[in-house]
């Protein structure tokens, strides 16, 4: 069990291996690499600034944030050198604006055919017209990595004319051939978890394949999607006492956009909220709040089975420890979270280099959210990219941090 220490403190604990297949796998792996971490670099200061998301692939790192205004705005920035710089030639922060709503979040992913690789973002967009006041929809934004300022494309995944409310939109690349978009939707008095699958074309665009009603959901419970070239994984909170539901879609044909639905199960059964999800190869990891405690479950067989829940941090229903991001590469697993074990809101990173057999917890001094994404270098090596914000009395500061070679 992980417990809070003073800010800046380091703690390490040993946990029981989740199951024997993980133990057999780790024996043959090389020793964990030494990581050289840069100090967090200040990027921007603004009122009511909040870090929202980060993704990394190769030398491309894309991060997103929200800042106050009338109306509030969502922004993205791009680094092409692994997170070392986010500036234009003039030294100013490279920013790209998105339509969005404060508190509804932003999810990012980088994918597409190599010649047309793009970064994709989904947001929950709320109409501000009198006719559709209070309604919201899922908005997909695409920008090319080579010319992000000049080729933005925005597309409604849900119809802006329908009477609905949406929350917690999330996006994942299914290899370089499809996108998976998940969200929670309330319409006609019922709340459902929804999934949209879109095919990526050679021209860097996307075409609708199918939309799927996953089933009942809790509007404030959360939903997350992750994918590999062979499967789509989704978790969400059902309305029945906060039940955490998992479902998998196998890719049957990339060329014909055929997906097989069939594997579904419950992962936790009461007072569950805020799941985050990651997948790499046949490994799947999900972190979530369970009656306020931060827990994690791992699968080594593409979701066919999951190990027992590992408790990373304590909490209560009123003061929940909550995962804000999760990332997996090789045998390295990183969970960025808000740790409420000691009653306060403490940003913390929980990290394992042996697929959950042991964990290191690091507590930070910043007052705000941290998010992380692992960039795969090789099977045994990865580098962590982070975005965080510091809450200030008048303005907040956005910062980025990266691990170099």
Short mmCIF file of C-alpha atoms in Angstrom, two decimals:
data_model
loop_
_atom_site.label_atom_id
_atom_site.label_comp_id
_atom_site.label_asym_id
_atom_site.label_seq_id
_atom_site.Cartn_x
_atom_site.Cartn_y
_atom_site.Cartn_z
CA UNK A 1 0.00 0.00 0.00
CA UNK A 2 1.28 3.44 -0.89
CA UNK A 3 0.99 6.18 1.73
CA UNK A 4 1.75 9.87 1.58
CA UNK A 5 4.96 11.35 2.90
CA UNK A 6 6.11 14.96 3.09
CA UNK A 7 6.31 16.87 -0.19
CA UNK A 8 9.35 15.82 -2.18
CA UNK A 9 9.61 12.53 -0.24
CA UNK A 10 10.39 9.25 -2.00
CA UNK A 11 8.96 5.93 -0.96
CA UNK A 12 9.23 2.41 -2.33
CA UNK A 13 7.21 -0.64 -1.48
CA UNK A 14 7.10 -4.22 -2.69
CA UNK A 15 3.80 -5.67 -3.88
CA UNK A 16 2.79 -9.24 -4.59
CA UNK A 17 3.18 -10.06 -8.29
CA UNK A 18 -0.15 -9.78 -10.06
CA UNK A 19 0.10 -13.20 -11.61
CA UNK A 20 2.74 -15.72 -12.62
CA UNK A 21 2.84 -14.83 -16.34
CA UNK A 22 4.14 -11.36 -15.44
CA UNK A 23 6.84 -12.88 -13.25
CA UNK A 24 7.98 -15.21 -16.01
CA UNK A 25 8.15 -12.31 -18.44
CA UNK A 26 10.22 -9.99 -16.27
CA UNK A 27 13.02 -12.48 -15.64
CA UNK A 28 14.37 -12.18 -19.19
CA UNK A 29 14.12 -8.41 -19.42
CA UNK A 30 17.14 -6.09 -19.32
CA UNK A 31 17.74 -3.94 -16.27
CA UNK A 32 15.81 -0.66 -16.18
CA UNK A 33 17.60 2.22 -17.89
CA UNK A 34 18.76 5.30 -16.02
CA UNK A 35 16.59 8.28 -16.89
CA UNK A 36 17.90 11.83 -17.08
CA UNK A 37 15.09 14.21 -16.17
CA UNK A 38 14.99 17.87 -17.14
CA UNK A 39 13.67 20.43 -14.66
CA UNK A 40 10.05 21.51 -15.34
CA UNK A 41 10.15 24.36 -17.89
CA UNK A 42 7.62 27.22 -17.53
CA UNK A 43 5.67 27.66 -20.79
CA UNK A 44 2.82 30.04 -20.05
CA UNK A 45 1.08 31.91 -17.22
CA UNK A 46 -2.64 32.75 -17.32
CA UNK A 47 -5.73 32.96 -15.13
CA UNK A 48 -7.47 29.69 -14.31
CA UNK A 49 -4.98 27.63 -16.31
CA UNK A 50 -5.36 23.85 -16.04
CA UNK A 51 -3.33 21.05 -17.68
CA UNK A 52 -5.65 18.75 -19.64
CA UNK A 53 -3.71 16.14 -21.60
CA UNK A 54 -0.45 14.92 -23.15
CA UNK A 55 0.60 12.34 -25.73
CA UNK A 56 3.99 11.32 -27.15
CA UNK A 57 5.11 9.39 -30.21
CA UNK A 58 8.64 9.44 -31.56
CA UNK A 59 9.98 12.98 -31.33
CA UNK A 60 6.46 14.46 -31.31
CA UNK A 61 4.97 15.51 -27.97
CA UNK A 62 1.58 17.23 -27.87
CA UNK A 63 0.13 18.77 -24.74
CA UNK A 64 -3.18 20.50 -24.04
CA UNK A 65 -4.50 22.91 -21.43
CA UNK A 66 -7.43 25.16 -20.55
CA UNK A 67 -7.25 28.76 -19.42
CA UNK A 68 -9.83 31.22 -18.14
CA UNK A 69 -11.53 33.84 -20.24
CA UNK A 70 -14.91 34.75 -21.71
CA UNK A 71 -15.42 32.08 -22.87
CA UNK A 72 -12.78 29.68 -21.51
CA UNK A 73 -10.48 28.31 -24.20
CA UNK A 74 -8.73 25.02 -24.82
CA UNK A 75 -5.24 25.10 -26.33
CA UNK A 76 -2.62 22.67 -27.63
CA UNK A 77 1.13 22.98 -28.16
CA UNK A 78 3.56 20.78 -30.10
CA UNK A 79 7.19 19.79 -29.58
CA UNK A 80 9.09 18.11 -32.43
CA UNK A 81 12.24 17.38 -30.41
CA UNK A 82 10.96 15.04 -27.72
CA UNK A 83 9.75 17.77 -25.37
CA UNK A 84 12.89 19.93 -25.26
CA UNK A 85 11.18 22.95 -26.83
CA UNK A 86 7.63 24.12 -27.52
CA UNK A 87 8.55 27.57 -28.83
CA UNK A 88 8.35 29.21 -32.25
CA UNK A 89 11.41 30.82 -33.78
CA UNK A 90 10.48 34.06 -31.99
CA UNK A 91 10.70 32.32 -28.63
CA UNK A 92 6.94 32.49 -28.02
CA UNK A 93 4.95 29.42 -27.10
CA UNK A 94 3.55 27.60 -30.13
CA UNK A 95 -0.23 27.48 -29.49
CA UNK A 96 -3.21 26.11 -31.41
CA UNK A 97 -6.71 26.99 -30.23
CA UNK A 98 -9.60 24.55 -29.83
CA UNK A 99 -13.29 25.04 -29.17
CA UNK A 100 -14.10 23.68 -25.72
CA UNK A 101 -15.76 24.05 -22.36
CA UNK A 102 -14.13 24.57 -18.96
CA UNK A 103 -14.02 21.38 -16.92
CA UNK A 104 -14.97 19.06 -19.78
CA UNK A 105 -11.43 18.07 -20.65
CA UNK A 106 -9.33 17.35 -23.68
CA UNK A 107 -7.87 14.05 -24.91
CA UNK A 108 -5.01 13.73 -27.41
CA UNK A 109 -3.48 11.07 -29.64
CA UNK A 110 -0.91 10.96 -32.47
CA UNK A 111 -1.47 8.53 -35.33
CA UNK A 112 -2.17 8.10 -39.04
CA UNK A 113 -0.24 6.84 -42.05
CA UNK A 114 3.44 7.81 -41.82
CA UNK A 115 3.21 10.28 -44.72
CA UNK A 116 0.16 11.95 -43.12
CA UNK A 117 0.79 11.57 -39.39
CA UNK A 118 -1.43 13.91 -37.37
CA UNK A 119 -2.39 14.71 -33.83
CA UNK A 120 -6.05 14.32 -32.95
CA UNK A 121 -8.01 15.85 -30.08
CA UNK A 122 -11.53 15.29 -28.77
CA UNK A 123 -13.38 17.75 -26.56
CA UNK A 124 -16.88 18.16 -25.17
CA UNK A 125 -18.18 21.26 -26.91
CA UNK A 126 -21.18 23.10 -25.48
CA UNK A 127 -23.33 25.33 -27.64
CA UNK A 128 -23.55 28.90 -26.37
CA UNK A 129 -26.51 29.89 -28.50
CA UNK A 130 -29.86 30.50 -26.85
CA UNK A 131 -31.46 27.78 -28.95
CA UNK A 132 -29.14 25.00 -27.73
CA UNK A 133 -28.10 26.40 -24.33
CA UNK A 134 -26.90 23.67 -21.96
CA UNK A 135 -26.44 21.06 -24.68
CA UNK A 136 -23.07 19.60 -25.65
CA UNK A 137 -21.45 17.42 -28.28
CA UNK A 138 -18.21 15.59 -29.01
CA UNK A 139 -15.90 17.56 -31.31
CA UNK A 140 -12.93 15.95 -33.11
CA UNK A 141 -10.01 18.16 -34.20
CA UNK A 142 -7.15 17.11 -36.46
CA UNK A 143 -3.90 18.94 -37.20
CA UNK A 144 -0.98 17.64 -39.25
CA UNK A 145 2.37 17.38 -37.51
CA UNK A 146 4.22 19.09 -40.37
CA UNK A 147 1.91 22.10 -40.84
CA UNK A 148 -0.32 22.24 -37.74
CA UNK A 149 -1.25 25.91 -38.06
CA UNK A 150 -2.58 25.72 -41.60
CA UNK A 151 -4.52 22.46 -41.91
CA UNK A 152 -6.85 22.17 -38.93
CA UNK A 153 -10.01 20.12 -39.50
CA UNK A 154 -12.89 19.97 -37.01
CA UNK A 155 -15.76 17.51 -37.10
CA UNK A 156 -18.76 16.84 -34.84
CA UNK A 157 -18.87 13.18 -33.80
CA UNK A 158 -22.36 13.72 -32.39
CA UNK A 159 -25.01 15.87 -34.03
CA UNK A 160 -25.09 19.47 -32.71
CA UNK A 161 -28.84 19.67 -33.34
CA UNK A 162 -29.75 16.82 -30.98
CA UNK A 163 -30.72 17.45 -27.36
CA UNK A 164 -27.91 15.79 -25.43
CA UNK A 165 -25.17 16.36 -22.87
CA UNK A 166 -21.78 14.69 -23.16
CA UNK A 167 -18.81 14.28 -20.81
CA UNK A 168 -15.33 12.78 -20.68
CA UNK A 169 -14.59 12.33 -24.38
CA UNK A 170 -11.45 10.19 -24.94
CA UNK A 171 -9.56 9.20 -28.11
CA UNK A 172 -7.07 6.46 -29.01
CA UNK A 173 -5.28 5.36 -32.17
CA UNK A 174 -5.99 1.82 -33.36
CA UNK A 175 -2.62 1.40 -35.01
CA UNK A 176 -2.33 3.77 -37.97
CA UNK A 177 -5.59 2.72 -39.58
CA UNK A 178 -8.45 3.70 -37.23
CA UNK A 179 -9.48 6.04 -34.39
CA UNK A 180 -11.56 5.01 -31.38
CA UNK A 181 -13.54 7.74 -29.59
CA UNK A 182 -15.45 7.09 -26.34
CA UNK A 183 -17.74 9.38 -24.37
CA UNK A 184 -20.62 9.52 -21.90
CA UNK A 185 -23.92 10.80 -23.25
CA UNK A 186 -27.18 11.81 -21.57
CA UNK A 187 -30.20 12.03 -23.85
CA UNK A 188 -33.93 11.59 -23.26
CA UNK A 189 -33.29 11.08 -19.54
CA UNK A 190 -30.89 8.13 -20.05
CA UNK A 191 -27.10 8.07 -19.73
CA UNK A 192 -25.11 5.76 -22.01
CA UNK A 193 -21.47 4.98 -22.73
CA UNK A 194 -20.79 5.41 -26.45
CA UNK A 195 -17.99 4.41 -28.81
CA UNK A 196 -17.28 5.66 -32.34
CA UNK A 197 -14.80 3.98 -34.69
CA UNK A 198 -13.40 5.97 -37.62
CA UNK A 199 -11.14 4.86 -40.45
CA UNK A 200 -8.05 6.97 -41.23
CA UNK A 201 -7.54 7.64 -44.93
CA UNK A 202 -4.31 8.14 -46.87
CA UNK A 203 -5.14 11.84 -47.12
CA UNK A 204 -4.99 12.22 -43.32
CA UNK A 205 -8.76 12.45 -42.88
CA UNK A 206 -11.20 10.15 -41.06
CA UNK A 207 -14.35 8.36 -42.19
CA UNK A 208 -17.11 7.00 -39.97
CA UNK A 209 -17.18 3.20 -39.59
CA UNK A 210 -19.74 2.64 -36.84
CA UNK A 211 -21.14 4.04 -33.58
CA UNK A 212 -21.85 1.68 -30.70
CA UNK A 213 -24.05 1.97 -27.63
CA UNK A 214 -21.96 0.30 -24.91
CA UNK A 215 -24.69 0.37 -22.28
CA UNK A 216 -25.85 2.26 -19.17
CA UNK A 217 -23.39 4.64 -17.53
CA UNK A 218 -23.02 7.14 -14.68
CA UNK A 219 -22.68 10.67 -16.06
CA UNK A 220 -19.97 11.75 -13.61
CA UNK A 221 -18.31 8.35 -13.30
CA UNK A 222 -15.87 8.58 -16.20
CA UNK A 223 -14.94 6.63 -19.33
CA UNK A 224 -11.62 5.81 -21.01
CA UNK A 225 -10.48 4.14 -24.23
CA UNK A 226 -7.10 2.66 -25.22
CA UNK A 227 -6.07 0.67 -28.27
CA UNK A 228 -3.39 -1.36 -30.00
CA UNK A 229 -3.26 -2.26 -33.71
CA UNK A 230 -5.20 -5.43 -32.82
CA UNK A 231 -7.83 -4.34 -30.30
CA UNK A 232 -9.85 -1.51 -28.73
CA UNK A 233 -10.29 -1.50 -24.94
CA UNK A 234 -12.94 0.57 -23.12
CA UNK A 235 -13.76 1.03 -19.42
CA UNK A 236 -16.58 3.09 -17.92
CA UNK A 237 -18.62 3.38 -14.75
CA UNK A 238 -22.12 1.99 -14.82
CA UNK A 239 -24.89 3.59 -12.78
CA UNK A 240 -25.44 0.49 -10.64
CA UNK A 241 -23.55 1.43 -7.44
CA UNK A 242 -20.56 2.65 -9.45
CA UNK A 243 -19.84 -0.66 -11.20
CA UNK A 244 -16.67 -0.53 -13.41
CA UNK A 245 -17.32 -2.16 -16.79
CA UNK A 246 -14.68 -3.34 -19.30
CA UNK A 247 -15.20 -4.29 -22.95
CA UNK A 248 -12.87 -5.30 -25.80
CA UNK A 249 -13.25 -5.10 -29.58
CA UNK A 250 -10.87 -7.19 -31.70
CA UNK A 251 -9.73 -5.98 -35.10
CA UNK A 252 -10.83 -8.65 -37.56
CA UNK A 253 -9.88 -6.80 -40.76
CA UNK A 254 -8.00 -3.51 -41.06
CA UNK A 255 -8.76 -3.13 -44.77
CA UNK A 256 -12.49 -3.82 -44.39
CA UNK A 257 -12.82 -2.07 -41.00
CA UNK A 258 -14.31 -5.14 -39.32
CA UNK A 259 -14.35 -5.30 -35.53
CA UNK A 260 -15.51 -8.17 -33.32
CA UNK A 261 -17.34 -7.31 -30.12
CA UNK A 262 -17.69 -9.96 -27.46
CA UNK A 263 -15.34 -9.78 -24.47
CA UNK A 264 -16.93 -7.89 -21.55
CA UNK A 265 -16.64 -8.09 -17.77
CA UNK A 266 -16.81 -6.16 -14.52
CA UNK A 267 -13.56 -5.03 -12.89
CA UNK A 268 -14.86 -3.39 -9.69
CA UNK A 269 -18.30 -3.32 -8.14
CA UNK A 270 -19.07 -0.35 -5.90
CA UNK A 271 -18.28 3.36 -5.53
CA UNK A 272 -15.98 3.34 -8.59
CA UNK A 273 -15.14 6.53 -10.49
CA UNK A 274 -12.57 8.20 -12.78
CA UNK A 275 -10.99 5.26 -14.66
CA UNK A 276 -7.90 5.79 -16.82
CA UNK A 277 -6.68 3.16 -19.26
CA UNK A 278 -3.59 2.19 -21.27
CA UNK A 279 -2.69 -0.71 -23.56
CA UNK A 280 0.51 -1.88 -25.26
CA UNK A 281 0.77 -5.19 -27.10
CA UNK A 282 -1.11 -7.74 -25.00
CA UNK A 283 -0.77 -5.73 -21.78
CA UNK A 284 -3.68 -3.61 -20.47
CA UNK A 285 -3.69 -1.50 -17.30
CA UNK A 286 -6.58 0.38 -15.71
CA UNK A 287 -6.41 2.68 -12.67
CA UNK A 288 -9.51 3.98 -10.88
CA UNK A 289 -10.91 5.35 -7.61
CA UNK A 290 -12.66 2.71 -5.51
CA UNK A 291 -14.46 4.19 -2.48
CA UNK A 292 -11.79 6.92 -2.57
CA UNK A 293 -8.76 4.60 -2.75
CA UNK A 294 -6.59 4.59 -5.89
CA UNK A 295 -6.40 1.08 -7.30
CA UNK A 296 -4.92 -0.58 -10.38
CA UNK A 297 -5.52 -3.83 -12.27
CA UNK A 298 -3.33 -5.38 -14.96
CA UNK A 299 -3.89 -7.85 -17.78
CA UNK A 300 -1.16 -9.70 -19.68
CA UNK A 301 -3.47 -11.43 -22.17
CA UNK A 302 -5.18 -8.54 -23.98
CA UNK A 303 -7.97 -8.24 -21.43
CA UNK A 304 -8.98 -11.91 -21.30
CA UNK A 305 -8.15 -11.86 -17.58
CA UNK A 306 -7.03 -9.29 -15.01
CA UNK A 307 -4.93 -9.67 -11.88
CA UNK A 308 -6.17 -8.71 -8.44
CA UNK A 309 -6.51 -5.02 -7.62
CA UNK A 310 -3.38 -3.28 -6.30
CA UNK A 311 -3.97 -0.37 -3.90
CA UNK A 312 -1.66 2.56 -4.68
CA UNK A 313 -3.09 5.23 -2.35
CA UNK A 314 -5.75 5.51 0.35
CA UNK A 315 -8.69 7.89 0.31
CA UNK A 316 -12.34 8.31 1.24
CA UNK A 317 -15.53 8.86 -0.73
CA UNK A 318 -15.35 12.56 0.18
CA UNK A 319 -11.57 12.88 -0.41
CA UNK A 320 -10.74 10.61 -3.33
CA UNK A 321 -7.28 9.68 -4.50
CA UNK A 322 -7.59 9.87 -8.29
CA UNK A 323 -5.49 8.86 -11.29
CA UNK A 324 -5.13 11.62 -13.87
CA UNK A 325 -3.12 9.69 -16.49
CA UNK A 326 -1.61 6.25 -17.04
CA UNK A 327 1.04 5.14 -19.52
CA UNK A 328 2.72 1.82 -20.32
CA UNK A 329 5.83 0.90 -22.30
CA UNK A 330 7.63 -2.42 -22.08
CA UNK A 331 7.65 -3.27 -18.37
CA UNK A 332 7.46 0.38 -17.26
CA UNK A 333 4.13 1.67 -15.96
CA UNK A 334 3.51 5.25 -14.79
CA UNK A 335 0.38 6.54 -13.03
CA UNK A 336 0.11 10.30 -12.40
CA UNK A 337 -2.42 11.00 -9.65
CA UNK A 338 -3.80 13.21 -6.92
CA UNK A 339 -3.00 11.50 -3.63
CA UNK A 340 -5.50 12.20 -0.82
CA UNK A 341 -4.06 9.66 1.65
CA UNK A 342 -3.08 12.40 4.08
CA UNK A 343 -6.21 14.48 3.52
CA UNK A 344 -4.62 17.12 1.25
CA UNK A 345 -4.53 17.26 -2.55
CA UNK A 346 -0.98 16.12 -3.33
CA UNK A 347 0.25 15.51 -6.91
CA UNK A 348 2.09 12.17 -7.01
CA UNK A 349 3.62 9.75 -9.48
CA UNK A 350 3.37 5.99 -8.94
CA UNK A 351 5.85 4.08 -11.09
CA UNK A 352 6.74 0.43 -11.65
CA UNK A 353 9.57 -0.85 -13.84
CA UNK A 354 8.60 -4.50 -13.46
CA UNK A 355 4.92 -4.63 -14.46
CA UNK A 356 3.55 -4.02 -10.99
CA UNK A 357 5.73 -6.37 -8.93
CA UNK A 358 7.06 -3.32 -7.07
CA UNK A 359 6.19 0.38 -7.02
CA UNK A 360 7.92 3.67 -6.34
CA UNK A 361 5.88 6.69 -5.22
CA UNK A 362 7.13 10.25 -5.62
CA UNK A 363 5.27 13.22 -4.13
CA UNK A 364 5.72 16.66 -5.74
CA UNK A 365 5.64 20.20 -4.42
CA UNK A 366 3.44 21.76 -7.11
CA UNK A 367 -0.19 22.56 -6.28
CA UNK A 368 -2.01 21.31 -9.35
CA UNK A 369 -2.39 18.44 -11.80
CA UNK A 370 0.45 16.48 -13.44
CA UNK A 371 -0.06 14.30 -16.54
CA UNK A 372 2.45 11.96 -18.18
CA UNK A 373 3.02 9.96 -21.38
CA UNK A 374 5.75 7.41 -22.08
CA UNK A 375 7.57 7.60 -25.40
CA UNK A 376 8.75 4.15 -26.47
CA UNK A 377 12.41 4.06 -27.53
CA UNK A 378 12.84 0.28 -27.59
CA UNK A 379 11.20 -2.63 -25.78
CA UNK A 380 13.38 -2.10 -22.73
CA UNK A 381 13.64 1.71 -22.84
CA UNK A 382 11.15 4.57 -22.67
CA UNK A 383 11.16 8.26 -21.80
CA UNK A 384 8.56 10.08 -19.74
CA UNK A 385 7.06 13.38 -20.93
CA UNK A 386 5.00 15.42 -18.47
CA UNK A 387 2.81 18.51 -18.39
CA UNK A 388 1.76 20.16 -15.14
CA UNK A 389 0.33 23.39 -13.80
CA UNK A 390 1.07 25.34 -10.63
CA UNK A 391 -1.89 27.08 -9.01
CA UNK A 392 -1.08 30.70 -8.15
CA UNK A 393 -2.90 33.40 -6.20
CA UNK A 394 -3.62 35.40 -9.38
CA UNK A 395 -2.27 33.46 -12.33
CA UNK A 396 -1.35 29.81 -12.86
CA UNK A 397 1.76 28.53 -14.66
CA UNK A 398 1.91 25.76 -17.25
CA UNK A 399 5.10 23.70 -17.18
CA UNK A 400 6.52 20.80 -19.17
CA UNK A 401 9.16 18.24 -18.23
CA UNK A 402 10.86 15.54 -20.28
CA UNK A 403 13.30 12.67 -19.90
CA UNK A 404 16.22 12.82 -22.29
CA UNK A 405 18.50 10.07 -23.55
#
